[in-house]
Short mmCIF file of C-alpha atoms in Angstrom, two decimals:
data_model
loop_
_atom_site.label_atom_id
_atom_site.label_comp_id
_atom_site.label_asym_id
_atom_site.label_seq_id
_atom_site.Cartn_x
_atom_site.Cartn_y
_atom_site.Cartn_z
CA UNK Z 1243 96.12 95.72 63.50
CA UNK Z 1244 94.20 94.58 66.20
CA UNK Z 1245 91.07 92.45 65.79
CA UNK Z 1246 88.67 91.54 68.69
CA UNK Z 1247 85.80 88.02 67.99
CA UNK Z 1248 83.83 87.15 70.20
CA UNK Z 1249 85.00 89.07 73.74
CA UNK Z 1250 83.38 87.68 76.79
CA UNK Z 1251 84.01 88.68 79.90
CA UNK Z 1252 82.35 87.63 83.57
CA UNK Z 1253 82.67 88.90 87.10
CA UNK Z 1254 81.40 86.13 89.03
CA UNK Z 1255 77.88 86.30 87.67
CA UNK Z 1256 78.10 89.78 86.09
CA UNK Z 1257 78.14 89.70 82.33
CA UNK Z 1258 80.28 92.51 81.53
CA UNK Z 1259 81.14 92.25 78.12
CA UNK Z 1260 78.93 90.11 75.48
CA UNK Z 1261 79.88 89.24 72.15
CA UNK Z 1262 82.23 91.70 71.40
CA UNK Z 1263 83.68 92.02 68.02
CA UNK Z 1264 86.30 94.61 66.89
CA UNK Z 1265 88.50 95.77 64.90
CA UNK Z 1266 91.41 98.38 65.02
CA UNK Z 1267 93.19 99.20 61.79
CA UNK Z 1268 97.22 101.25 61.98
CA UNK Z 1269 97.39 105.03 63.18
CA UNK Z 1270 93.45 105.03 63.41
CA UNK Z 1271 92.02 106.30 66.88
CA UNK Z 1272 89.08 104.79 68.59
CA UNK Z 1273 87.05 106.50 70.86
CA UNK Z 1274 84.71 103.91 73.06
CA UNK Z 1275 82.34 105.80 74.24
CA UNK Z 1276 78.79 105.00 76.70
CA UNK Z 1277 77.11 105.37 80.29
CA UNK Z 1278 79.69 104.01 83.10
CA UNK Z 1279 79.58 100.50 83.74
CA UNK Z 1280 78.94 100.10 79.96
CA UNK Z 1281 82.05 98.13 79.75
CA UNK Z 1282 84.51 100.20 77.70
CA UNK Z 1283 87.10 100.19 80.19
CA UNK Z 1284 87.36 96.80 80.87
CA UNK Z 1285 87.25 96.47 77.28
CA UNK Z 1286 90.70 98.73 76.75
CA UNK Z 1287 92.01 96.60 79.90
CA UNK Z 1288 91.54 93.07 77.75
CA UNK Z 1289 93.10 94.51 75.16
CA UNK Z 1290 96.22 94.71 76.98
CA UNK Z 1291 95.35 91.81 79.14
CA UNK Z 1292 94.76 93.16 82.29
CA UNK Z 1293 91.80 91.48 82.31
CA UNK Z 1294 91.32 87.88 81.50
CA UNK Z 1295 88.67 86.82 79.27
CA UNK Z 1296 86.77 84.48 77.02
CA UNK Z 1297 87.67 85.15 73.56
CA UNK Z 1298 89.90 86.22 70.35
CA UNK Z 1299 92.18 88.54 70.17
CA UNK Z 1300 94.39 89.39 67.62
CA UNK Z 1301 97.72 91.71 67.29
CA UNK Z 1302 99.58 92.19 64.50
CA UNK Z 1303 97.82 88.90 62.53
CA UNK Z 1304 98.49 86.67 65.66
CA UNK Z 1305 96.33 84.76 67.50
CA UNK Z 1306 96.69 85.80 71.88
CA UNK Z 1307 96.97 83.34 73.95
CA UNK Z 1308 97.67 83.66 77.38
CA UNK Z 1309 98.85 80.47 78.08
CA UNK Z 1310 101.49 79.52 75.48
CA UNK Z 1311 102.24 83.67 74.87
CA UNK Z 1312 104.83 85.81 77.38
CA UNK Z 1313 102.10 88.66 77.51
CA UNK Z 1314 104.47 90.64 78.97
CA UNK Z 1315 106.72 91.27 75.85
CA UNK Z 1316 103.35 91.84 74.16
CA UNK Z 1317 102.70 94.03 76.64
CA UNK Z 1318 106.27 96.40 75.59
CA UNK Z 1319 104.08 97.53 72.06
CA UNK Z 1320 100.93 98.53 74.13
CA UNK Z 1321 101.21 101.96 75.82
CA UNK Z 1322 97.88 102.83 79.10
CA UNK Z 1323 97.65 105.47 80.11
CA UNK Z 1324 94.82 104.84 83.72
CA UNK Z 1325 92.15 107.79 84.52
CA UNK Z 1326 94.85 107.57 87.82
CA UNK Z 1327 97.72 108.64 86.31
CA UNK Z 1328 99.68 105.59 88.57
CA UNK Z 1329 102.71 107.55 87.98
CA UNK Z 1330 104.98 106.15 90.65
CA UNK Z 1331 105.63 108.41 93.47
CA UNK Z 1332 108.85 107.64 95.00
CA UNK Z 1333 110.58 108.05 91.47
CA UNK Z 1334 111.21 111.95 90.24
CA UNK Z 1335 109.59 112.32 86.35
CA UNK Z 1336 112.35 111.20 84.68
CA UNK Z 1337 113.24 108.45 86.76
CA UNK Z 1338 109.28 107.39 86.27
CA UNK Z 1339 109.82 107.58 82.37
CA UNK Z 1340 112.93 105.82 81.98
CA UNK Z 1341 112.34 103.01 84.63
CA UNK Z 1342 110.52 100.76 81.42
CA UNK Z 1343 113.54 101.39 79.36
CA UNK Z 1344 116.29 100.21 82.03
CA UNK Z 1345 114.29 97.56 83.37
CA UNK Z 1346 112.50 95.79 80.44
CA UNK Z 1347 114.19 96.95 77.08
CA UNK Z 1348 117.83 97.11 78.65
CA UNK Z 1349 118.39 100.33 77.27
CA UNK Z 1350 121.78 102.22 77.79
CA UNK Z 1351 120.48 104.46 80.95
CA UNK Z 1352 122.69 108.10 78.97
CA UNK Z 1353 120.38 106.43 76.16
CA UNK Z 1354 116.93 106.14 77.94
CA UNK Z 1355 117.75 109.26 79.88
CA UNK Z 1356 118.50 111.15 76.52
CA UNK Z 1357 115.12 109.63 75.05
CA UNK Z 1358 113.51 110.79 78.78
CA UNK Z 1359 113.84 114.04 78.19
CA UNK Z 1360 112.98 114.66 74.59
CA UNK Z 1361 109.55 112.83 75.44
CA UNK Z 1362 108.88 115.35 78.65
CA UNK Z 1363 110.37 118.30 76.18
CA UNK Z 1364 107.42 117.19 73.72
CA UNK Z 1365 104.36 116.53 76.43
CA UNK Z 1366 105.51 120.53 76.81
CA UNK Z 1367 107.13 119.29 80.84
CA UNK Z 1368 111.14 120.01 79.92
CA UNK Z 1369 111.50 122.19 83.34
CA UNK Z 1370 109.82 119.06 85.69
CA UNK Z 1371 112.28 116.51 84.81
CA UNK Z 1372 113.74 116.61 88.86
CA UNK Z 1373 110.33 116.66 90.32
CA UNK Z 1374 108.61 114.19 92.20
CA UNK Z 1375 105.22 113.71 91.35
CA UNK Z 1376 103.30 114.41 93.97
CA UNK Z 1377 104.31 118.45 93.28
CA UNK Z 1378 102.74 118.24 90.16
CA UNK Z 1379 98.92 118.76 89.13
CA UNK Z 1380 96.31 115.97 87.17
CA UNK Z 1381 97.09 117.46 84.24
CA UNK Z 1382 100.77 117.61 84.66
CA UNK Z 1383 100.80 114.21 86.08
CA UNK Z 1384 98.49 112.99 83.23
CA UNK Z 1385 101.60 114.22 80.39
CA UNK Z 1386 104.29 112.06 82.24
CA UNK Z 1387 102.04 109.45 82.06
CA UNK Z 1388 101.63 109.47 78.42
CA UNK Z 1389 105.64 110.47 78.14
CA UNK Z 1390 106.12 107.16 80.25
CA UNK Z 1391 104.22 105.01 78.09
CA UNK Z 1392 105.64 106.23 74.84
CA UNK Z 1393 108.91 106.32 76.16
CA UNK Z 1394 108.71 102.41 75.85
CA UNK Z 1395 108.26 103.68 71.61
CA UNK Z 1396 104.72 101.42 71.95
CA UNK Z 1397 103.21 100.56 68.40
CA UNK Z 1398 99.33 101.17 70.21
CA UNK Z 1399 98.18 103.72 73.05
CA UNK Z 1400 95.05 102.39 74.83
CA UNK Z 1401 94.01 105.81 77.38
CA UNK Z 1402 91.51 105.22 79.51
CA UNK Z 1403 89.52 107.79 80.57
CA UNK Z 1404 92.31 109.97 80.81
CA UNK Z 1405 90.40 112.81 81.69
CA UNK Z 1406 88.66 112.41 83.94
CA UNK Z 1407 89.97 112.86 87.23
CA UNK Z 1408 91.38 115.81 85.97
CA UNK Z 1409 89.94 119.47 87.10
CA UNK Z 1410 88.09 121.19 83.79
CA UNK Z 1411 90.49 123.76 82.92
CA UNK Z 1412 93.45 121.28 82.38
CA UNK Z 1413 91.56 118.95 80.77
CA UNK Z 1414 92.59 120.43 78.05
CA UNK Z 1415 96.61 120.39 78.22
CA UNK Z 1416 96.42 116.33 78.22
CA UNK Z 1417 93.98 116.16 75.04
CA UNK Z 1418 95.84 118.61 73.09
CA UNK Z 1419 98.55 116.22 73.77
CA UNK Z 1420 96.76 113.48 72.27
CA UNK Z 1421 95.82 115.19 68.88
CA UNK Z 1422 98.98 115.85 68.74
CA UNK Z 1423 100.44 111.91 69.08
CA UNK Z 1424 97.14 111.29 66.77
CA UNK Z 1425 98.27 113.60 64.40
CA UNK Z 1426 101.56 112.10 63.81
CA UNK Z 1427 99.84 108.49 63.16
CA UNK Z 1428 99.66 106.87 66.17
CA UNK Z 1429 97.46 104.16 66.49
CA UNK Z 1430 94.85 105.46 69.24
CA UNK Z 1431 92.09 103.29 71.99
CA UNK Z 1432 90.52 105.79 74.18
CA UNK Z 1433 87.75 105.90 76.74
CA UNK Z 1434 86.52 108.63 77.13
CA UNK Z 1435 83.75 111.35 78.28
CA UNK Z 1436 85.29 114.16 75.73
CA UNK Z 1437 82.76 114.02 73.02
CA UNK Z 1438 84.25 117.45 71.62
CA UNK Z 1439 87.47 115.06 71.11
CA UNK Z 1440 86.37 112.13 69.39
CA UNK Z 1441 84.30 114.51 66.97
CA UNK Z 1442 87.55 116.37 66.27
CA UNK Z 1443 90.09 113.41 66.39
CA UNK Z 1444 88.51 110.08 66.69
CA UNK Z 1445 87.84 108.39 63.43
CA UNK Z 1446 86.01 105.54 65.26
CA UNK Z 1447 83.52 105.86 67.13
CA UNK Z 1448 81.93 102.69 69.56
CA UNK Z 1449 79.25 103.13 71.73
CA UNK Z 1450 78.76 100.79 74.05
CA UNK Z 1451 75.62 99.65 76.41
CA UNK Z 1452 75.35 97.02 78.91
CA UNK Z 1453 78.30 95.19 77.48
CA UNK Z 1454 77.40 95.59 74.22
CA UNK Z 1455 78.87 97.38 71.29
CA UNK Z 1456 75.97 99.19 70.29
CA UNK Z 1457 77.12 101.35 67.17
CA UNK Z 1458 79.78 101.89 65.41
CA UNK Z 1459 80.43 104.56 62.83
CA UNK Z 1460 82.95 107.76 61.88
CA UNK Z 1461 82.02 110.73 64.01
CA UNK Z 1462 80.07 113.31 62.38
CA UNK Z 1463 77.60 110.14 61.13
CA UNK Z 1464 77.45 108.77 64.76
CA UNK Z 1465 76.89 112.37 66.60
CA UNK Z 1466 74.76 113.99 63.63
CA UNK Z 1467 73.33 110.76 62.55
CA UNK Z 1468 72.87 107.81 64.72
CA UNK Z 1469 70.92 104.99 63.31
CA UNK Z 1470 69.94 103.46 66.69
CA UNK Z 1471 68.05 104.65 69.41
CA UNK Z 1472 70.19 103.73 71.88
CA UNK Z 1473 72.92 105.63 71.30
CA UNK Z 1474 70.46 108.54 70.09
CA UNK Z 1475 68.79 108.31 73.59
CA UNK Z 1476 72.83 108.48 74.67
CA UNK Z 1477 73.68 111.12 73.04
CA UNK Z 1478 70.60 113.73 73.90
CA UNK Z 1479 71.66 113.25 77.70
CA UNK Z 1480 75.29 113.94 77.56
CA UNK Z 1481 75.41 116.01 74.00
CA UNK F 1270 122.54 106.93 146.90
CA UNK F 1271 123.28 102.80 147.42
CA UNK F 1272 121.67 102.72 144.09
CA UNK F 1273 123.85 104.81 141.99
CA UNK F 1274 127.05 103.56 143.84
CA UNK F 1275 125.84 100.24 142.24
CA UNK F 1276 124.89 101.61 139.00
CA UNK F 1277 128.45 103.00 138.52
CA UNK F 1278 130.19 99.62 140.06
CA UNK F 1279 128.84 96.82 138.31
CA UNK F 1280 128.42 99.62 134.67
CA UNK F 1281 131.15 97.18 133.22
CA UNK F 1282 129.34 94.07 133.57
CA UNK F 1283 126.04 95.87 132.18
CA UNK F 1284 127.66 97.56 129.37
CA UNK F 1285 128.96 94.20 127.97
CA UNK F 1286 125.50 92.76 128.42
CA UNK F 1287 123.91 95.45 127.02
CA UNK F 1288 126.59 95.08 123.95
CA UNK F 1289 124.70 90.69 123.44
CA UNK F 1290 121.10 91.80 123.77
CA UNK F 1291 121.88 94.11 121.39
CA UNK F 1292 123.60 91.80 118.82
CA UNK F 1293 121.16 89.09 119.43
CA UNK F 1294 118.11 91.41 118.86
CA UNK F 1295 120.20 93.16 115.75
CA UNK F 1296 120.53 89.54 114.91
CA UNK F 1297 116.39 88.43 115.75
CA UNK F 1298 115.25 91.58 113.59
CA UNK F 1299 117.62 91.39 110.33
CA UNK F 1300 117.08 87.32 110.08
CA UNK F 1301 113.65 87.79 111.28
CA UNK F 1302 112.76 90.42 108.34
CA UNK F 1303 114.09 88.21 105.54
CA UNK F 1304 112.08 85.13 107.29
CA UNK F 1305 109.03 87.85 107.36
CA UNK F 1306 109.80 88.57 103.50
CA UNK F 1307 109.52 85.25 102.71
CA UNK F 1308 106.19 84.95 104.44
CA UNK F 1309 104.88 87.60 103.80
CA UNK F 1310 104.97 86.88 99.25
CA UNK F 1311 104.05 83.30 99.98
CA UNK F 1312 100.56 85.44 102.07
CA UNK F 1313 99.70 87.15 98.87
CA UNK F 1314 100.73 84.67 96.65
CA UNK F 1315 98.05 83.65 94.02
CA UNK F 1316 98.68 79.84 95.50
CA UNK F 1317 95.89 78.30 97.64
CA UNK F 1318 98.87 76.17 99.26
CA UNK F 1319 102.14 78.58 99.68
CA UNK F 1320 99.13 81.07 101.49
CA UNK F 1321 98.13 78.27 103.54
CA UNK F 1322 101.81 77.31 104.54
CA UNK F 1323 102.38 81.19 105.70
CA UNK F 1324 98.70 80.99 107.61
CA UNK F 1325 100.00 77.41 109.36
CA UNK F 1326 103.31 78.93 110.25
CA UNK F 1327 102.03 82.47 111.28
CA UNK F 1328 99.65 80.74 113.49
CA UNK F 1329 101.54 77.98 115.61
CA UNK F 1330 104.44 81.13 116.15
CA UNK F 1331 101.63 83.70 117.47
CA UNK F 1332 99.88 81.21 119.09
CA UNK F 1333 102.54 79.56 120.94
CA UNK F 1334 105.37 81.53 124.26
CA UNK F 1335 108.03 82.87 122.77
CA UNK F 1336 109.64 80.98 126.12
CA UNK F 1337 108.41 78.00 124.62
CA UNK F 1338 109.76 78.54 120.97
CA UNK F 1339 113.51 79.59 122.71
CA UNK F 1340 113.21 76.60 124.62
CA UNK F 1341 112.28 74.24 121.45
CA UNK F 1342 115.15 75.54 119.43
CA UNK F 1343 118.06 75.62 122.53
CA UNK F 1344 117.23 72.26 123.22
CA UNK F 1345 115.80 70.76 120.68
CA UNK F 1346 117.95 72.24 117.59
CA UNK F 1347 121.05 71.29 120.22
CA UNK F 1348 120.19 67.34 120.10
CA UNK F 1349 121.04 67.46 116.56
CA UNK F 1350 123.85 69.89 115.42
CA UNK F 1351 126.03 72.08 117.49
CA UNK F 1352 124.48 75.20 118.18
CA UNK F 1353 125.62 77.75 120.81
CA UNK F 1354 123.05 79.27 123.02
CA UNK F 1355 123.89 82.75 121.65
CA UNK F 1356 122.91 81.22 118.43
CA UNK F 1357 119.45 79.22 119.72
CA UNK F 1358 118.18 82.71 121.29
CA UNK F 1359 118.66 84.75 118.45
CA UNK F 1360 117.63 81.86 115.74
CA UNK F 1361 114.40 81.53 117.64
CA UNK F 1362 113.57 85.03 118.17
CA UNK F 1363 113.83 85.89 115.24
CA UNK F 1364 111.49 82.76 114.40
CA UNK F 1365 109.27 84.61 116.50
CA UNK F 1366 109.27 87.83 114.98
CA UNK F 1367 109.26 86.43 111.50
CA UNK F 1368 105.34 86.39 112.05
CA UNK F 1369 104.76 89.65 112.88
CA UNK F 1370 107.09 90.93 110.10
CA UNK F 1371 105.36 88.72 107.88
CA UNK F 1372 101.97 90.50 108.61
CA UNK F 1373 103.54 94.17 109.10
CA UNK F 1374 104.97 94.01 105.21
CA UNK F 1375 101.55 92.22 103.97
CA UNK F 1376 100.33 94.86 105.11
CA UNK F 1377 102.64 97.16 103.75
CA UNK F 1378 102.62 95.41 100.26
CA UNK F 1379 98.78 95.61 100.13
CA UNK F 1380 98.13 99.14 101.41
CA UNK F 1381 99.93 100.20 97.95
CA UNK F 1382 97.64 101.64 95.28
CA UNK F 1383 96.72 98.37 92.94
CA UNK F 1384 97.26 100.82 90.19
CA UNK F 1385 100.94 100.99 90.76
CA UNK F 1386 101.65 96.85 89.96
CA UNK F 1387 98.94 97.48 87.36
CA UNK F 1388 100.87 100.36 85.78
CA UNK F 1389 104.40 98.39 86.25
CA UNK F 1390 102.86 95.41 84.25
CA UNK F 1391 101.25 97.76 81.19
CA UNK F 1392 105.06 98.78 80.93
CA UNK F 1393 106.16 95.02 80.28
CA UNK F 1394 107.01 94.09 83.92
CA UNK F 1395 107.37 90.47 85.10
CA UNK F 1396 105.25 90.55 88.30
CA UNK F 1397 108.89 90.48 89.96
CA UNK F 1398 110.50 93.00 88.89
CA UNK F 1399 107.55 95.74 89.29
CA UNK F 1400 107.69 94.05 92.46
CA UNK F 1401 110.95 94.65 93.33
CA UNK F 1402 111.19 98.26 92.04
CA UNK F 1403 107.94 99.57 92.00
CA UNK F 1404 105.79 98.12 94.88
CA UNK F 1405 108.13 97.43 97.67
CA UNK F 1406 110.50 100.39 97.31
CA UNK F 1407 106.65 102.27 98.11
CA UNK F 1408 105.15 99.62 100.92
CA UNK F 1409 109.05 99.71 102.87
CA UNK F 1410 108.39 103.91 103.74
CA UNK F 1411 105.10 102.94 105.67
CA UNK F 1412 106.69 99.38 106.70
CA UNK F 1413 109.40 101.76 108.95
CA UNK F 1414 107.11 103.11 111.99
CA UNK F 1415 105.45 99.30 112.17
CA UNK F 1416 108.75 97.78 111.88
CA UNK F 1417 110.30 100.12 114.24
CA UNK F 1418 108.12 99.32 117.38
CA UNK F 1419 108.50 95.56 116.56
CA UNK F 1420 112.23 95.83 116.70
CA UNK F 1421 111.47 97.77 120.32
CA UNK F 1422 109.47 94.34 121.39
CA UNK F 1423 112.46 92.51 119.87
CA UNK F 1424 114.91 94.07 122.31
CA UNK F 1425 113.10 93.60 125.31
CA UNK F 1426 111.80 90.08 124.48
CA UNK F 1427 115.79 89.63 124.14
CA UNK F 1428 115.44 89.16 127.71
CA UNK F 1429 114.11 85.48 127.78
CA UNK F 1430 117.70 84.82 125.91
CA UNK F 1431 118.35 84.51 129.88
CA UNK F 1432 116.24 81.72 130.42
CA UNK F 1433 119.23 79.59 128.27
CA UNK F 1434 122.10 81.02 129.85
CA UNK F 1435 122.93 84.01 127.47
CA UNK F 1436 124.92 86.82 129.68
CA UNK F 1437 122.80 89.39 128.58
CA UNK F 1438 120.97 92.57 130.93
CA UNK F 1439 118.31 90.53 132.42
CA UNK F 1440 120.70 87.50 132.93
CA UNK F 1441 123.24 89.67 134.15
CA UNK F 1442 120.78 90.92 136.42
CA UNK F 1443 119.49 88.15 137.36
CA UNK F 1444 122.63 86.19 139.25
CA UNK F 1445 124.05 90.00 141.16
CA UNK F 1446 120.29 90.51 142.64
CA UNK F 1447 120.76 86.51 143.93
CA UNK F 1448 123.78 86.59 145.03
CA UNK F 1449 123.63 90.23 146.30
CA UNK F 1450 119.54 89.84 147.55
CA UNK F 1451 119.29 93.08 145.97
CA UNK F 1452 116.86 92.26 143.89
CA UNK F 1453 115.19 96.06 143.42
CA UNK F 1454 117.98 97.27 142.92
CA UNK F 1455 119.48 95.33 139.93
CA UNK F 1456 116.08 94.61 138.48
CA UNK F 1457 115.26 98.51 138.27
CA UNK F 1458 119.33 98.77 136.73
CA UNK F 1459 118.29 96.95 133.77
CA UNK F 1460 115.20 98.48 133.24
CA UNK F 1461 116.97 101.37 132.86
CA UNK F 1462 119.80 99.82 130.42
CA UNK F 1463 116.64 98.42 128.63
CA UNK F 1464 114.62 102.30 128.32
CA UNK F 1465 117.83 104.09 127.83
CA UNK F 1466 118.26 101.19 124.96
CA UNK F 1467 114.69 102.00 123.68
CA UNK F 1468 115.05 105.19 123.74
CA UNK F 1469 118.14 106.08 121.49
CA UNK F 1470 116.50 103.34 118.88
CA UNK F 1471 113.37 105.55 118.97
CA UNK F 1472 115.20 108.43 117.78
CA UNK F 1473 116.95 106.25 115.14
CA UNK F 1474 113.65 105.21 113.66
CA UNK F 1475 112.24 108.99 114.62
CA UNK F 1476 115.33 110.14 111.87
CA UNK F 1477 114.82 107.47 109.59
CA UNK F 1478 110.85 108.31 109.11
CA UNK F 1479 111.33 112.07 108.30
CA UNK F 1480 114.52 110.99 105.61
CA UNK F 1481 112.10 108.99 104.10
CA UNK F 1482 109.78 111.73 104.29
CA UNK F 1483 111.45 114.27 102.01
CA UNK F 1484 112.73 112.21 99.28
CA UNK F 1485 108.52 111.83 98.77
CA UNK F 1486 108.23 115.38 98.18
CA UNK F 1487 109.14 118.65 96.23
CA UNK F 1488 112.37 118.56 94.13
CA UNK F 1489 115.75 116.00 94.02
#
């Protein structure tokens, strides 16, 4: 579904992604792990073209060329969930969700509202339809953000450390929504520090260090029997 | 006591003048807001040329006295097209305030977290749509207090229109002062009218701020 070849990214003199090759198959859940500054978030943002990088990104068999393709149309198929939620504070929960379907996809307002409410039920927030984001807990905000991304009916979901800004007791509710999504067959790329989630839900775990992919393996292999010494060192620090 | 007698006696004249003052100010701030939004968008655009154009405008307008700008437009423009004193003064004030409002709007837009634009873009919005639906409505709330301030400045600055023969508050007080030699008296009366207008307006801005604050929290 996605194929990345020879991706390089520089921030000024800083070389943050080095020759990244990566492939994500449909319905796969790929977890990106690594220390902060390893480039995992940047890699994820490149997949949504929020960052410009050199190299080739192939989505659904098409090479994506920034110059000739309309990235806005491409982004409709790629949902993104941010560490800091980035909900629209001037809109209610429901308005947050129906905003893009109405103004980007141009679907009927009534239909958008019906679908939006359904999505809110799904993430367990059916009673928060008319609330503003400011009264929600972090976990609730992130679940709204997931529903907002799902409202565009994306083929692929990107999660950028979705639980890192949450109080520990709120992490579970977000992870369980993500787990449900994975079980429904959603293709997901998840930058995470939640090794439990990566182990349980991930099909593949990708370990990055200093902008390079060091090791790619199914979770039980990577966590129990890491081949690379740097992966071993990283895992021994956090497990 | 003579002061109050004069105040009451001249009130029809001054009320009419106050109406003109308010009219000039409203036109100036409304037009100035559009000019300001335009140059604010130029200033935050990625194009270096557009940035330079906006900076040039802001530098010239902020760097020259308002009275000079009023004369430029009143005498300069009227040599090309027919323009009334009212419109010359209003236009000059609009152009003048536009430069300050541009900076207010730019600050408001840039104070909105970058993540908001990214969230909009990640949902497939164009920059323009995200700006209109996501960024500007949020920036608007932050812009209201400094805009209120700018409106008060514009209201008082409109007194300079007196020098292009507009019968607004200051012009009327000048004429009354010179014909009666009661300078202190009539300039004080003019000051009083300005003060009342400013207090009235501050009250309205305060109401608007409160109203906007309610919308952003709690239930709808």
